[in-house]
Amino acid sequence: MRFALIVIGLVLLVAGLWVVFGHGGYQQTDTLVQLGSAKLTATHDKAFPQWLGVAGIVVGALLAIGGFFKKG
């Protein structure tokens, strides 16, 4: 259990840092026009919200520290 807390905490910490420093994002595709089977789409690159990265850092650090100091 202790090892799992440390690993999950470190993964969340790294993912949070990745988002905070602007590398985290996803693509969203919108259909602009559809006529029968033909359609015109547009794809936009969106960034993850900054608060999500900060939350990942805080939760990840707490889990990792909790895993290091947990007895057992």
Short mmCIF file of N, CA and C in Angstrom, two decimals:
data_model
loop_
_atom_site.label_atom_id
_atom_site.label_comp_id
_atom_site.label_asym_id
_atom_site.label_seq_id
_atom_site.Cartn_x
_atom_site.Cartn_y
_atom_site.Cartn_z
N MET A 1 0.83 -1.20 0.00
CA MET A 1 0.00 0.00 0.00
C MET A 1 0.87 1.26 0.00
N ARG A 2 1.94 1.19 0.77
CA ARG A 2 2.83 2.34 0.87
C ARG A 2 3.47 2.66 -0.48
N PHE A 3 3.93 1.62 -1.18
CA PHE A 3 4.55 1.81 -2.49
C PHE A 3 3.55 2.39 -3.48
N ALA A 4 2.30 1.92 -3.44
CA ALA A 4 1.26 2.42 -4.35
C ALA A 4 0.99 3.91 -4.10
N LEU A 5 0.96 4.34 -2.85
CA LEU A 5 0.75 5.76 -2.54
C LEU A 5 1.88 6.60 -3.11
N ILE A 6 3.10 6.13 -2.96
CA ILE A 6 4.24 6.89 -3.47
C ILE A 6 4.19 6.99 -4.99
N VAL A 7 3.92 5.88 -5.66
CA VAL A 7 3.89 5.89 -7.13
C VAL A 7 2.76 6.77 -7.65
N ILE A 8 1.56 6.61 -7.11
CA ILE A 8 0.42 7.42 -7.55
C ILE A 8 0.68 8.90 -7.27
N GLY A 9 1.25 9.19 -6.11
CA GLY A 9 1.57 10.58 -5.77
C GLY A 9 2.57 11.18 -6.73
N LEU A 10 3.61 10.43 -7.07
CA LEU A 10 4.62 10.95 -8.00
C LEU A 10 4.06 11.14 -9.40
N VAL A 11 3.19 10.22 -9.83
CA VAL A 11 2.56 10.36 -11.15
C VAL A 11 1.68 11.62 -11.19
N LEU A 12 0.89 11.83 -10.16
CA LEU A 12 0.05 13.04 -10.11
C LEU A 12 0.90 14.30 -10.04
N LEU A 13 1.98 14.25 -9.31
CA LEU A 13 2.87 15.40 -9.19
C LEU A 13 3.48 15.77 -10.54
N VAL A 14 3.97 14.78 -11.26
CA VAL A 14 4.57 15.03 -12.57
C VAL A 14 3.51 15.52 -13.57
N ALA A 15 2.33 14.91 -13.54
CA ALA A 15 1.26 15.34 -14.44
C ALA A 15 0.82 16.78 -14.13
N GLY A 16 0.76 17.13 -12.86
CA GLY A 16 0.41 18.50 -12.48
C GLY A 16 1.44 19.49 -12.95
N LEU A 17 2.72 19.15 -12.82
CA LEU A 17 3.78 20.04 -13.32
C LEU A 17 3.72 20.18 -14.83
N TRP A 18 3.40 19.10 -15.52
CA TRP A 18 3.28 19.12 -16.98
C TRP A 18 2.16 20.08 -17.41
N VAL A 19 1.05 20.05 -16.70
CA VAL A 19 -0.08 20.93 -17.04
C VAL A 19 0.26 22.38 -16.70
N VAL A 20 0.87 22.62 -15.55
CA VAL A 20 1.17 23.99 -15.12
C VAL A 20 2.14 24.67 -16.08
N PHE A 21 3.11 23.93 -16.58
CA PHE A 21 4.09 24.54 -17.47
C PHE A 21 3.63 24.58 -18.92
N GLY A 22 2.34 24.34 -19.15
CA GLY A 22 1.74 24.61 -20.45
C GLY A 22 1.82 23.52 -21.49
N HIS A 23 2.16 22.31 -21.11
CA HIS A 23 2.27 21.25 -22.10
C HIS A 23 1.03 20.37 -22.15
N GLY A 24 0.13 20.51 -21.22
CA GLY A 24 -1.06 19.66 -21.18
C GLY A 24 -2.17 20.24 -22.03
N GLY A 25 -2.78 19.42 -22.83
CA GLY A 25 -3.88 19.89 -23.66
C GLY A 25 -4.60 18.74 -24.34
N TYR A 26 -5.65 19.07 -25.03
CA TYR A 26 -6.44 18.09 -25.76
C TYR A 26 -7.01 18.76 -26.99
N GLN A 27 -7.56 17.96 -27.89
CA GLN A 27 -8.17 18.49 -29.11
C GLN A 27 -9.67 18.31 -29.05
N GLN A 28 -10.38 19.33 -29.53
CA GLN A 28 -11.84 19.26 -29.61
C GLN A 28 -12.24 19.50 -31.06
N THR A 29 -13.08 18.61 -31.58
CA THR A 29 -13.52 18.71 -32.97
C THR A 29 -14.99 19.12 -33.00
N ASP A 30 -15.27 20.17 -33.76
CA ASP A 30 -16.64 20.66 -33.93
C ASP A 30 -17.07 20.48 -35.38
N THR A 31 -18.33 20.08 -35.56
CA THR A 31 -18.89 19.98 -36.90
C THR A 31 -19.49 21.33 -37.26
N LEU A 32 -18.95 21.95 -38.32
CA LEU A 32 -19.43 23.27 -38.73
C LEU A 32 -20.64 23.16 -39.65
N VAL A 33 -20.55 22.31 -40.66
CA VAL A 33 -21.63 22.15 -41.64
C VAL A 33 -21.72 20.67 -42.00
N GLN A 34 -22.95 20.16 -42.08
CA GLN A 34 -23.15 18.79 -42.53
C GLN A 34 -24.25 18.76 -43.56
N LEU A 35 -23.94 18.20 -44.72
CA LEU A 35 -24.90 18.10 -45.81
C LEU A 35 -24.86 16.65 -46.30
N GLY A 36 -25.83 15.88 -45.87
CA GLY A 36 -25.84 14.46 -46.20
C GLY A 36 -24.71 13.76 -45.48
N SER A 37 -23.90 13.01 -46.24
CA SER A 37 -22.78 12.31 -45.61
C SER A 37 -21.51 13.16 -45.57
N ALA A 38 -21.52 14.31 -46.23
CA ALA A 38 -20.35 15.19 -46.23
C ALA A 38 -20.49 16.19 -45.08
N LYS A 39 -19.36 16.39 -44.39
CA LYS A 39 -19.40 17.38 -43.32
C LYS A 39 -18.08 18.11 -43.25
N LEU A 40 -18.15 19.32 -42.75
CA LEU A 40 -16.98 20.18 -42.58
C LEU A 40 -16.74 20.32 -41.09
N THR A 41 -15.53 19.92 -40.66
CA THR A 41 -15.21 19.98 -39.23
C THR A 41 -14.01 20.88 -38.98
N ALA A 42 -13.91 21.34 -37.76
CA ALA A 42 -12.77 22.15 -37.32
C ALA A 42 -12.25 21.56 -36.02
N THR A 43 -10.93 21.44 -35.92
CA THR A 43 -10.30 20.91 -34.72
C THR A 43 -9.56 22.03 -34.01
N HIS A 44 -9.81 22.16 -32.71
CA HIS A 44 -9.19 23.20 -31.89
C HIS A 44 -8.34 22.56 -30.82
N ASP A 45 -7.18 23.12 -30.58
CA ASP A 45 -6.33 22.68 -29.47
C ASP A 45 -6.73 23.46 -28.23
N LYS A 46 -7.05 22.76 -27.17
CA LYS A 46 -7.45 23.38 -25.90
C LYS A 46 -6.44 22.99 -24.83
N ALA A 47 -6.16 23.89 -23.92
CA ALA A 47 -5.26 23.62 -22.80
C ALA A 47 -6.07 23.22 -21.58
N PHE A 48 -5.47 22.35 -20.74
CA PHE A 48 -6.11 22.02 -19.48
C PHE A 48 -6.10 23.25 -18.58
N PRO A 49 -7.12 23.42 -17.74
CA PRO A 49 -7.13 24.58 -16.84
C PRO A 49 -5.95 24.56 -15.87
N GLN A 50 -5.44 25.73 -15.55
CA GLN A 50 -4.30 25.86 -14.66
C GLN A 50 -4.59 25.27 -13.28
N TRP A 51 -5.81 25.43 -12.78
CA TRP A 51 -6.15 24.94 -11.44
C TRP A 51 -6.05 23.41 -11.39
N LEU A 52 -6.27 22.75 -12.52
CA LEU A 52 -6.17 21.30 -12.54
C LEU A 52 -4.72 20.85 -12.31
N GLY A 53 -3.78 21.57 -12.88
CA GLY A 53 -2.38 21.27 -12.65
C GLY A 53 -1.96 21.52 -11.21
N VAL A 54 -2.42 22.63 -10.65
CA VAL A 54 -2.09 22.94 -9.26
C VAL A 54 -2.69 21.89 -8.32
N ALA A 55 -3.90 21.47 -8.59
CA ALA A 55 -4.54 20.44 -7.77
C ALA A 55 -3.78 19.12 -7.88
N GLY A 56 -3.30 18.78 -9.07
CA GLY A 56 -2.51 17.57 -9.24
C GLY A 56 -1.22 17.61 -8.46
N ILE A 57 -0.58 18.78 -8.44
CA ILE A 57 0.67 18.94 -7.69
C ILE A 57 0.41 18.77 -6.20
N VAL A 58 -0.63 19.42 -5.68
CA VAL A 58 -0.92 19.37 -4.25
C VAL A 58 -1.31 17.95 -3.82
N VAL A 59 -2.24 17.35 -4.53
CA VAL A 59 -2.69 16.00 -4.17
C VAL A 59 -1.56 14.98 -4.34
N GLY A 60 -0.80 15.11 -5.42
CA GLY A 60 0.32 14.20 -5.64
C GLY A 60 1.37 14.31 -4.56
N ALA A 61 1.69 15.54 -4.16
CA ALA A 61 2.69 15.73 -3.10
C ALA A 61 2.19 15.17 -1.78
N LEU A 62 0.92 15.38 -1.47
CA LEU A 62 0.37 14.85 -0.22
C LEU A 62 0.39 13.32 -0.21
N LEU A 63 0.04 12.69 -1.32
CA LEU A 63 0.05 11.23 -1.39
C LEU A 63 1.47 10.68 -1.28
N ALA A 64 2.41 11.31 -1.99
CA ALA A 64 3.79 10.84 -1.94
C ALA A 64 4.38 11.00 -0.55
N ILE A 65 4.17 12.15 0.07
CA ILE A 65 4.68 12.38 1.42
C ILE A 65 4.02 11.42 2.40
N GLY A 66 2.72 11.22 2.25
CA GLY A 66 2.01 10.27 3.11
C GLY A 66 2.55 8.85 2.94
N GLY A 67 2.91 8.47 1.73
CA GLY A 67 3.47 7.15 1.49
C GLY A 67 4.86 7.00 2.10
N PHE A 68 5.65 8.07 2.06
CA PHE A 68 7.00 8.01 2.64
C PHE A 68 6.96 7.90 4.17
N PHE A 69 6.02 8.59 4.78
CA PHE A 69 5.99 8.64 6.24
C PHE A 69 5.04 7.64 6.88
N LYS A 70 4.31 6.86 6.08
CA LYS A 70 3.37 5.88 6.62
C LYS A 70 4.15 4.71 7.24
N LYS A 71 3.75 4.30 8.39
CA LYS A 71 4.40 3.18 9.04
C LYS A 71 3.72 1.88 8.62
N GLY A 72 4.49 0.86 8.46
CA GLY A 72 3.87 -0.42 8.16
C GLY A 72 4.37 -1.05 6.98
#
